[in-house]
């Protein structure tokens, strides 16, 4: 029996409550044996005693963590007439906030923790339970009583009051001891175990780098979802009634701090929880249901806040609402076994082409070595393939764009695997044909000395009145400009665009190659170029191979426009600026570099950002888990 304490468990009833007696449930023969064993064990410990109480509640079994079954009493009828104790349970996120800086952990789960508290003698008859072997009543607090968590939390707070939030956090019967060093932890353990000397300990885990606690995994690196706890969420069947929706959202919501935009994702399902709303399981709700499951399996590790450092509040607002997040800057370390091995070789001088900078980033010559962690490779491949700045390039182009700045084992294989899953690429036409049709022209010696131009016509008319694209290509560097126009533009209108978009940037070319479109054969167009001293050369009628360079550029641009229309669903006239950027900035197999570098234009976007003198490696903002 537990010793007498200053806290006793009370069962206070609503006024006018009469004794409640329930019939016993039917149980299997093996469970009858288990009931007899439990009764004998509890009688031997003095936790129960034979009863003649007017109260009686049935017995049932629940599964335990280790796969065994625990005998419980169904006290739901008693709980309905019990006055609720409002002693507060701590917020779980507040408990995690106390763990900042801790590296060593120990966890104590008290053996039959609830049964360490006696029941007030006058309330003992109210706990009576009925079995085939007779009527018994608890002398100690039992599982299933509505106020048991509040009373036990009160007891634990009184026991550990002087240590709480210093090196101990307690949630009912779960005790977590945390320390920054092993020396500190030894002393902290001694103090805690001294406090518990009158209690028997069970399931204690000492001196761990990480420990499961309240459905989470706690370590010096942060807090993550306990995979063993989310299996029930992942196995959850499609809800068929409101009760199942409420249960799923409640269980998934316990880990909402790990899911960005949890409320937005769950929004299609939440109206079902309102009274009077008919239950209709739509495709939108199924998508939200699947997305929450997916997010839980890829939940990130949340770092603990450093209360000695400053915080930054980031705010955002829209027509739908106002949001803010409390953030802290911190260092993110990305590493894997291969990177770790390279670092060892660098220190021993056995990796002449590798180096490690002051931020811990490993370089191979002038390329960053990418670690195989946290899906960073998947993120990079997505950035290189399906953003508005890349627009689904081909395999060779994408590989060389990545290879110029990054390095990891299996890059080419990963690239093909990523592209094989891209639906948009399937709309691209095949252009790998035997050589012989396109007629090469003389190789030039200076950029923008000779240009070629053509129109892509037959496009849908946009709101701005465009129905075609004017393609202008420099024959030496292959740099191209894509200008949205209308086929009805006069020669004078095209001349204005030509001066503002081409001549102002690159000067006046000596020669211009084009087809025999009416705009290029007009008298005004000829007089304009006579005055600029540019010679006009026209391709042979019905023989587009004469200007094969522009025809090939047109094919690439058409593929890009088609990809943009599929992925973004916007009018095609918004895509040419992005297509022009992607085309000029990407690797070209014939040049063995990008058009931009051949043209001596500055590196842009991520290429420039990754230069050593421009990069702030390793420092990023990360969300504070409390918000």
XYZ file of C-alpha atoms in Angstrom:
627
model
C 0.000 0.000 0.000
C 1.206 3.536 -0.687
C 1.999 5.728 2.315
C -0.412 8.354 3.609
C 0.008 11.607 1.660
C -1.205 15.153 1.952
C -3.282 14.568 -1.199
C -6.125 12.012 -1.137
C -8.346 11.085 -4.057
C -11.925 12.270 -3.643
C -15.060 11.312 -5.585
C -17.540 14.128 -5.060
C -20.951 13.578 -6.644
C -23.601 15.874 -8.014
C -26.397 16.575 -5.495
C -29.165 13.973 -5.440
C -27.104 11.205 -7.054
C -28.231 7.676 -6.143
C -25.937 4.609 -6.237
C -25.450 3.132 -9.712
C -25.239 -0.621 -10.313
C -24.409 -1.997 -13.789
C -24.489 -5.561 -15.046
C -21.180 -7.237 -15.835
C -20.066 -7.625 -19.465
C -19.583 -10.978 -21.150
C -15.904 -11.852 -21.523
C -13.958 -14.655 -23.202
C -12.726 -17.629 -21.138
C -9.103 -16.454 -21.407
C -10.129 -13.021 -20.153
C -11.874 -14.652 -17.200
C -8.549 -16.221 -16.313
C -6.871 -12.832 -16.622
C -9.508 -11.234 -14.374
C -8.865 -13.857 -11.705
C -5.105 -13.275 -11.914
C -5.551 -9.491 -11.659
C -7.879 -9.801 -8.679
C -5.442 -12.072 -6.844
C -2.562 -9.678 -7.566
C -4.481 -6.570 -6.470
C -5.754 -8.303 -3.325
C -2.215 -9.313 -2.455
C -1.010 -5.708 -2.758
C -3.962 -4.361 -0.795
C -5.126 -2.221 -3.737
C -8.640 -3.770 -3.657
C -10.828 -5.451 -1.055
C -14.086 -7.461 -1.091
C -17.110 -5.168 -1.141
C -20.780 -5.059 -0.221
C -21.300 -1.657 -1.863
C -24.591 -0.681 -3.581
C -22.418 0.580 -6.444
C -21.211 -1.785 -9.192
C -19.431 -1.240 -12.520
C -18.392 -3.811 -15.169
C -14.854 -4.853 -16.124
C -13.303 -4.594 -19.602
C -9.835 -4.900 -21.165
C -7.670 -2.398 -23.082
C -4.436 -2.973 -25.008
C -1.088 -1.872 -23.520
C 2.057 -0.667 -25.339
C 3.784 -4.047 -24.991
C 0.856 -5.911 -26.599
C -0.553 -7.280 -23.353
C -4.008 -6.351 -22.056
C -4.848 -4.323 -18.957
C -7.967 -4.915 -16.885
C -9.984 -1.734 -16.442
C -13.310 -0.818 -14.946
C -15.943 0.968 -17.049
C -16.559 4.004 -14.824
C -18.352 6.097 -17.475
C -21.638 6.115 -15.571
C -19.827 7.208 -12.383
C -17.895 9.894 -14.249
C -21.142 11.387 -15.571
C -22.301 12.201 -12.026
C -18.891 13.222 -10.623
C -18.060 16.899 -9.992
C -15.054 17.628 -12.217
C -11.747 18.735 -10.695
C -10.314 21.659 -12.715
C -6.701 21.288 -11.586
C -4.728 22.284 -14.723
C -2.651 19.902 -16.787
C 0.438 21.598 -18.286
C 0.498 22.572 -21.964
C 2.675 20.082 -23.803
C 4.313 22.765 -25.970
C 5.246 24.684 -22.797
C 6.954 21.566 -21.446
C 9.009 21.205 -24.623
C 10.115 24.841 -24.382
C 11.977 23.997 -21.176
C 14.264 21.508 -22.957
C 16.338 24.098 -24.850
C 20.044 23.238 -24.738
C 19.578 19.804 -23.161
C 21.695 16.940 -24.519
C 21.184 14.075 -22.031
C 17.782 12.682 -21.051
C 16.244 10.112 -18.715
C 12.586 9.125 -18.588
C 10.703 7.605 -15.674
C 7.237 6.090 -16.006
C 5.979 5.213 -12.542
C 4.845 1.646 -12.010
C 1.020 1.770 -11.756
C 1.365 5.474 -11.053
C -2.296 6.112 -10.286
C -2.256 3.397 -7.645
C 0.295 5.388 -5.611
C -2.547 7.509 -4.144
C -5.118 6.366 -1.589
C -8.847 7.008 -1.938
C -10.708 8.800 0.847
C -12.344 6.006 2.923
C -15.876 7.368 2.448
C -15.437 7.250 -1.352
C -14.062 3.693 -1.567
C -17.514 2.025 -2.036
C -18.148 4.171 -5.122
C -15.337 2.344 -6.985
C -16.867 -1.137 -6.635
C -16.635 -3.368 -9.707
C -18.490 -6.575 -10.443
C -16.941 -9.820 -11.709
C -17.841 -13.466 -11.892
C -15.723 -13.929 -8.763
C -17.537 -11.346 -6.669
C -17.784 -7.625 -5.929
C -14.598 -5.704 -5.122
C -13.707 -2.074 -4.447
C -10.493 -0.070 -4.854
C -8.638 1.361 -1.876
C -6.279 3.272 -4.202
C -6.971 5.479 -7.206
C -7.871 3.427 -10.280
C -7.607 3.969 -14.019
C -10.750 5.293 -15.691
C -11.878 7.697 -12.981
C -12.525 11.140 -14.461
C -10.549 13.180 -11.915
C -7.585 10.793 -11.654
C -5.254 12.795 -13.989
C -5.937 16.063 -12.156
C -5.328 14.585 -8.674
C -2.166 12.772 -9.760
C -0.845 15.885 -11.509
C -1.413 17.797 -8.281
C 0.551 15.158 -6.347
C 3.484 15.141 -8.804
C 3.719 18.930 -8.792
C 3.911 18.914 -4.999
C 6.629 16.230 -5.040
C 8.839 17.952 -7.663
C 7.947 21.599 -7.090
C 11.551 22.669 -6.361
C 12.881 20.958 -9.521
C 10.146 21.788 -12.045
C 11.360 23.632 -15.170
C 14.948 23.481 -13.874
C 15.815 19.940 -14.874
C 12.486 18.085 -14.544
C 9.234 18.230 -16.495
C 6.248 16.135 -15.430
C 3.063 15.205 -17.245
C 0.874 13.058 -14.971
C 2.971 9.884 -14.446
C 5.629 10.643 -17.106
C 8.780 12.237 -15.693
C 11.516 13.591 -17.976
C 14.914 14.572 -16.551
C 17.080 16.709 -18.845
C 20.602 18.082 -18.514
C 23.225 19.840 -20.614
C 26.138 17.610 -19.530
C 26.606 14.089 -18.194
C 28.012 15.460 -14.941
C 24.899 17.568 -14.382
C 22.681 14.649 -15.318
C 24.242 12.383 -12.706
C 23.386 14.870 -9.955
C 19.901 15.510 -11.343
C 19.145 11.782 -11.410
C 20.284 11.391 -7.830
C 17.941 14.151 -6.671
C 14.940 12.797 -8.585
C 15.428 9.197 -7.504
C 15.776 10.356 -3.932
C 12.351 11.972 -4.248
C 10.919 8.702 -5.568
C 12.573 6.363 -3.075
C 9.198 5.279 -1.720
C 7.910 4.444 -5.212
C 8.698 1.447 -7.376
C 10.008 2.455 -10.794
C 9.114 0.798 -14.081
C 10.126 1.375 -17.683
C 12.943 3.755 -16.701
C 15.259 4.855 -19.511
C 18.520 6.534 -18.467
C 21.364 8.429 -20.196
C 19.785 8.674 -23.631
C 20.634 11.004 -26.534
C 16.989 10.876 -27.515
C 13.913 9.690 -25.676
C 10.199 9.181 -26.487
C 8.043 11.563 -24.458
C 4.328 12.321 -24.818
C 4.126 11.006 -28.379
C 7.283 12.817 -29.517
C 10.984 12.009 -29.858
C 13.083 14.506 -27.877
C 16.809 14.943 -28.586
C 19.463 17.645 -28.495
C 18.664 18.360 -32.150
C 15.017 19.174 -31.484
C 11.610 17.520 -31.323
C 10.079 15.212 -33.905
C 6.977 13.077 -34.313
C 7.239 9.595 -32.786
C 6.719 7.290 -35.816
C 5.148 4.609 -33.624
C 2.433 7.061 -32.571
C 1.310 8.218 -36.008
C 0.708 4.711 -37.354
C -2.903 4.954 -36.180
C -3.302 8.155 -38.210
C -1.782 6.563 -41.305
C -4.042 3.491 -40.978
C -7.174 5.601 -40.462
C -9.897 4.558 -42.890
C -11.869 7.093 -44.903
C -14.438 8.606 -42.481
C -18.044 7.630 -43.019
C -19.631 9.576 -40.150
C -18.949 12.874 -38.369
C -17.604 11.087 -35.289
C -14.795 9.546 -37.348
C -13.910 12.942 -38.854
C -13.733 14.466 -35.369
C -11.519 11.623 -34.170
C -9.126 11.937 -37.119
C -8.777 15.717 -36.824
C -8.265 15.435 -33.081
C -5.489 12.877 -33.441
C -3.804 14.652 -36.358
C -4.227 18.003 -34.609
C -2.070 16.794 -31.718
C 0.882 17.148 -34.125
C -0.344 20.315 -35.834
C 2.803 22.250 -34.899
C 4.708 19.974 -37.299
C 2.380 20.647 -40.240
C 2.658 23.978 -41.995
C -0.777 25.470 -42.805
C -2.582 22.739 -40.846
C -5.783 24.803 -40.582
C -5.805 25.561 -44.310
C -5.303 21.897 -45.244
C -7.963 20.685 -42.802
C -10.429 23.457 -43.746
C -12.516 21.338 -46.184
C -13.232 18.812 -43.392
C -13.898 21.169 -40.468
C -17.410 22.274 -41.617
C -18.550 18.672 -41.083
C -18.040 19.181 -37.337
C -20.684 21.919 -37.210
C -24.152 21.062 -36.011
C -26.728 20.514 -38.734
C -24.239 20.172 -41.609
C -25.069 17.067 -43.713
C -22.248 14.560 -44.172
C -20.943 14.560 -47.758
C -17.445 13.201 -48.397
C -16.253 15.097 -51.488
C -13.073 14.831 -53.572
C -11.813 18.008 -51.924
C -12.226 16.479 -48.454
C -10.549 13.259 -49.572
C -7.602 15.297 -50.872
C -7.326 17.120 -47.526
C -7.531 13.790 -45.674
C -4.705 12.311 -47.789
C -2.582 15.468 -47.542
C -2.660 15.468 -43.730
C -1.523 11.846 -43.717
C 1.274 12.685 -46.137
C 2.438 15.692 -44.107
C 2.663 13.590 -40.938
C 4.983 11.073 -42.615
C 7.297 13.892 -43.748
C 7.059 16.035 -40.615
C 10.236 18.073 -39.932
C 12.363 18.207 -36.794
C 11.486 21.330 -34.789
C 14.332 23.051 -33.007
C 13.970 24.268 -29.466
C 14.093 28.029 -28.871
C 17.176 29.616 -27.333
C 15.692 31.970 -24.758
C 18.989 33.886 -24.507
C 18.706 35.018 -28.151
C 16.348 37.524 -29.710
C 13.176 36.559 -31.560
C 11.726 38.014 -34.759
C 8.000 38.335 -35.431
C 7.004 37.806 -39.072
C 3.506 38.968 -39.996
C 1.398 38.414 -43.081
C -2.128 39.373 -44.029
C -4.566 38.648 -46.812
C -8.279 38.970 -47.499
C -8.799 35.663 -45.697
C -7.061 36.548 -42.437
C -4.022 37.663 -40.470
C -1.110 35.447 -39.461
C 2.209 35.744 -37.686
C 5.066 33.489 -36.656
C 7.752 33.864 -34.004
C 11.148 32.935 -35.458
C 14.795 32.662 -34.515
C 17.925 32.501 -36.619
C 19.982 29.354 -36.228
C 22.570 27.199 -37.931
C 21.365 24.258 -39.965
C 23.829 21.397 -40.378
C 23.353 19.127 -43.357
C 25.457 15.987 -43.331
C 25.460 12.327 -44.281
C 27.919 9.444 -44.221
C 29.643 10.359 -47.508
C 30.063 14.010 -46.505
C 31.322 12.957 -43.077
C 33.920 10.673 -44.701
C 35.071 13.475 -47.019
C 35.525 15.780 -44.026
C 37.764 13.190 -42.368
C 39.864 12.895 -45.529
C 40.156 16.688 -45.757
C 41.545 16.851 -42.209
C 44.046 14.085 -43.026
C 45.071 15.772 -46.281
C 43.801 12.904 -48.419
C 41.258 14.855 -50.481
C 43.179 17.394 -52.619
C 40.168 18.532 -54.680
C 37.879 18.975 -51.671
C 37.762 21.776 -49.132
C 35.585 22.813 -46.200
C 34.795 26.475 -45.660
C 34.322 28.284 -42.375
C 30.565 27.586 -42.397
C 31.092 23.816 -42.666
C 30.076 23.527 -46.336
C 32.093 20.940 -48.300
C 33.235 21.971 -51.786
C 34.591 19.924 -54.695
C 36.641 22.476 -56.626
C 34.023 25.206 -57.192
C 30.960 22.994 -56.668
C 28.998 22.434 -53.458
C 28.739 18.824 -52.241
C 25.055 18.188 -51.539
C 24.266 15.978 -48.513
C 21.702 13.205 -48.724
C 19.365 14.426 -45.969
C 15.859 15.861 -45.502
C 14.894 15.565 -49.170
C 17.253 18.389 -50.157
C 18.095 16.665 -53.460
C 14.415 16.394 -54.325
C 14.039 20.101 -53.594
C 17.004 20.976 -55.841
C 15.731 18.806 -58.705
C 12.327 20.448 -58.453
C 13.915 23.904 -58.530
C 15.975 22.975 -61.586
C 13.102 21.424 -63.504
C 9.622 22.801 -62.906
C 9.893 26.392 -61.694
C 9.015 29.431 -63.770
C 12.745 30.079 -64.263
C 13.581 26.657 -65.712
C 10.351 25.542 -67.468
C 10.935 21.782 -67.766
C 14.282 21.623 -69.609
C 15.565 18.485 -71.324
C 17.787 15.965 -69.559
C 21.183 17.098 -70.856
C 20.465 20.782 -70.277
C 19.192 20.191 -66.744
C 22.127 17.920 -65.835
C 24.785 20.394 -66.946
C 23.007 23.321 -65.260
C 23.154 21.413 -61.963
C 26.643 20.019 -62.517
C 28.044 23.513 -62.962
C 27.341 24.414 -59.312
C 26.527 21.243 -57.371
C 27.902 17.739 -56.865
C 26.473 14.531 -55.448
C 26.761 10.837 -56.173
C 24.107 9.601 -58.589
C 23.086 13.054 -59.878
C 22.455 11.850 -63.430
C 20.339 8.897 -62.282
C 18.352 11.112 -59.895
C 17.768 13.595 -62.709
C 16.293 10.942 -65.022
C 14.119 9.531 -62.226
C 12.752 13.005 -61.518
C 12.040 13.658 -65.198
C 10.358 10.276 -65.704
C 7.638 11.344 -63.249
C 7.000 14.677 -65.001
C 3.682 14.643 -66.860
C 4.420 17.973 -68.545
C 7.464 16.593 -70.380
C 5.264 14.113 -72.210
C 3.775 16.921 -74.310
C 7.164 17.870 -75.725
C 7.769 16.889 -79.316
C 10.731 14.710 -80.300
C 13.361 16.770 -82.139
C 16.308 14.365 -82.249
C 16.473 13.721 -85.976
C 19.303 12.620 -88.275
C 21.579 15.423 -89.443
C 21.336 16.687 -93.005
C 18.158 18.780 -93.219
C 19.308 21.990 -91.540
C 21.791 24.026 -93.553
C 24.541 25.606 -91.384
C 25.624 29.156 -92.188
C 29.052 30.734 -91.892
C 30.402 31.015 -88.316
C 30.728 34.646 -87.267
C 33.466 36.433 -85.335
C 31.462 38.964 -83.301
C 28.274 38.855 -81.292
C 25.151 40.514 -82.721
C 26.907 41.055 -86.012
C 24.296 38.899 -87.694
C 20.855 37.971 -86.386
C 17.944 35.844 -87.539
C 14.268 36.431 -86.877
C 10.962 34.681 -87.385
C 7.361 34.654 -86.139
C 5.501 31.946 -84.239
C 1.931 32.439 -85.434
C -1.441 30.817 -84.867
C -1.451 31.353 -81.100
C -4.741 32.107 -79.269
C -5.491 35.813 -79.062
C -4.849 37.161 -75.548
C -6.604 39.942 -73.635
C -3.793 42.308 -74.611
C -4.339 41.562 -78.287
C -1.283 39.354 -78.923
C -1.545 36.335 -81.223
C 2.087 35.635 -82.163
C 5.686 35.835 -80.922
C 8.570 37.536 -82.681
C 11.738 35.469 -82.173
C 15.103 37.233 -82.616
C 18.331 35.184 -82.261
C 21.999 36.206 -82.347
C 23.759 33.755 -84.653
C 27.049 33.676 -82.722
C 26.063 33.502 -79.032
C 22.576 32.025 -79.662
C 21.069 34.543 -77.206
C 17.381 35.001 -78.065
C 14.630 37.535 -77.393
C 10.944 36.586 -77.444
C 8.602 39.525 -78.145
C 4.800 39.188 -77.979
C 3.169 40.843 -81.017
C 0.120 40.745 -83.277
C 0.277 39.589 -86.897
C -1.487 42.796 -87.943
C 1.338 45.024 -86.706
C 2.629 47.325 -89.414
C 6.266 47.631 -90.385
C 6.453 50.912 -88.441
C 5.194 49.230 -85.242
C 7.694 46.390 -85.630
C 10.447 48.934 -86.234
C 9.658 50.601 -82.887
C 9.922 47.253 -81.094
C 13.091 46.400 -82.993
C 14.789 49.644 -81.923
C 13.665 49.416 -78.259
C 14.184 45.677 -77.692
C 17.171 44.853 -79.923
C 19.149 47.867 -81.104
C 19.112 49.643 -77.723
C 20.577 46.550 -76.055
C 22.952 45.140 -78.644
C 23.555 47.755 -81.316
C 22.840 47.614 -85.057
C 23.583 44.245 -86.733
C 25.229 44.067 -90.142
C 22.963 41.361 -91.522
C 19.441 40.099 -90.772
C 18.190 36.691 -91.907
C 14.416 36.171 -92.049
C 11.705 34.480 -94.043
C 9.592 36.290 -96.609
C 6.797 37.443 -94.280
C 5.022 40.563 -95.495
C 6.354 42.570 -92.537
C 9.959 41.819 -93.562
C 9.444 42.516 -97.267
C 7.599 45.812 -96.858
C 9.088 48.962 -98.337
C 9.202 50.653 -94.910
C 11.219 47.760 -93.426
C 13.690 47.861 -96.319
C 14.135 51.648 -96.039
C 14.679 51.389 -92.273
C 17.550 48.955 -92.639
C 19.024 50.839 -95.564
C 19.307 53.841 -93.249
C 20.840 51.653 -90.491
C 23.224 50.033 -92.980
C 21.891 46.526 -92.231
C 21.588 44.052 -95.091
C 18.442 41.948 -95.339
C 18.793 38.303 -96.360
C 15.698 36.209 -97.032
C 15.432 32.441 -96.779
C 14.431 30.388 -99.782
C 10.671 30.088 -100.194
C 9.203 26.859 -98.770
C 12.633 25.889 -97.428
C 12.766 26.674 -93.667
C 16.052 24.760 -93.304
C 17.776 27.875 -94.657
C 17.200 29.494 -91.253
C 17.484 26.316 -89.206
C 18.738 28.152 -86.118
C 15.562 30.200 -85.657
C 13.345 27.237 -86.542
C 15.008 25.183 -83.779
C 14.596 28.050 -81.305
C 10.911 28.226 -82.246
C 10.529 24.526 -81.427
C 12.102 25.006 -77.993
C 9.929 28.045 -77.271
C 6.755 26.205 -78.293
C 7.630 23.376 -75.880
C 8.193 25.920 -73.100
C 4.874 27.676 -73.756
C 3.068 24.330 -73.753
C 4.700 23.366 -70.429
C 3.765 26.718 -68.861
C 0.161 26.394 -70.007
C -0.112 22.923 -68.438
C 1.581 23.782 -65.144
C 0.388 27.339 -64.476
C -2.843 27.549 -66.475
C -2.316 31.212 -67.409
C -2.405 33.032 -70.749
C 0.613 32.296 -72.924
C 1.576 36.000 -73.175
C 2.789 35.937 -69.546
C 5.289 33.161 -70.271
C 7.749 34.605 -72.870
C 9.811 36.611 -70.300
C 10.336 33.471 -68.186
C 11.008 31.371 -71.278
C 13.578 33.913 -72.480
C 15.333 33.833 -69.109
C 15.370 30.027 -68.975
C 16.534 29.664 -72.570
C 19.403 32.149 -72.259
C 20.473 31.012 -68.783
C 20.474 27.254 -69.436
C 23.237 24.945 -70.620
C 23.479 24.387 -74.371
C 25.125 21.193 -75.602
C 26.473 22.813 -78.766
C 28.109 25.684 -76.875
C 28.990 23.543 -73.815
C 27.856 26.455 -71.667
C 24.867 28.762 -71.353
C 24.036 31.465 -73.909
C 24.422 34.025 -71.162
C 28.050 33.123 -70.414
C 28.904 32.982 -74.123
C 27.527 36.502 -74.336
C 29.687 37.601 -71.366
C 26.589 38.417 -69.342
C 26.786 38.236 -65.532
C 25.729 35.108 -63.687
C 22.243 35.380 -62.256
C 19.953 33.912 -59.644
C 21.280 30.826 -57.812
C 24.530 30.746 -59.797
C 25.584 34.094 -58.374
C 24.139 33.430 -54.938
C 26.273 30.322 -54.513
C 29.548 32.139 -55.137
C 31.737 31.973 -51.980
C 31.971 35.741 -51.561
C 28.205 36.200 -51.846
C 26.923 33.300 -49.791
C 25.822 33.280 -46.164
C 26.164 29.524 -45.774
C 24.347 27.671 -43.070
C 22.359 30.588 -41.643
C 18.639 30.540 -42.181
C 15.527 31.438 -40.253
C 13.609 28.587 -38.750
C 10.166 28.640 -37.135
C 9.927 28.589 -33.364
C 7.886 25.539 -32.465
C 5.745 27.433 -29.972
C 3.754 29.208 -32.682
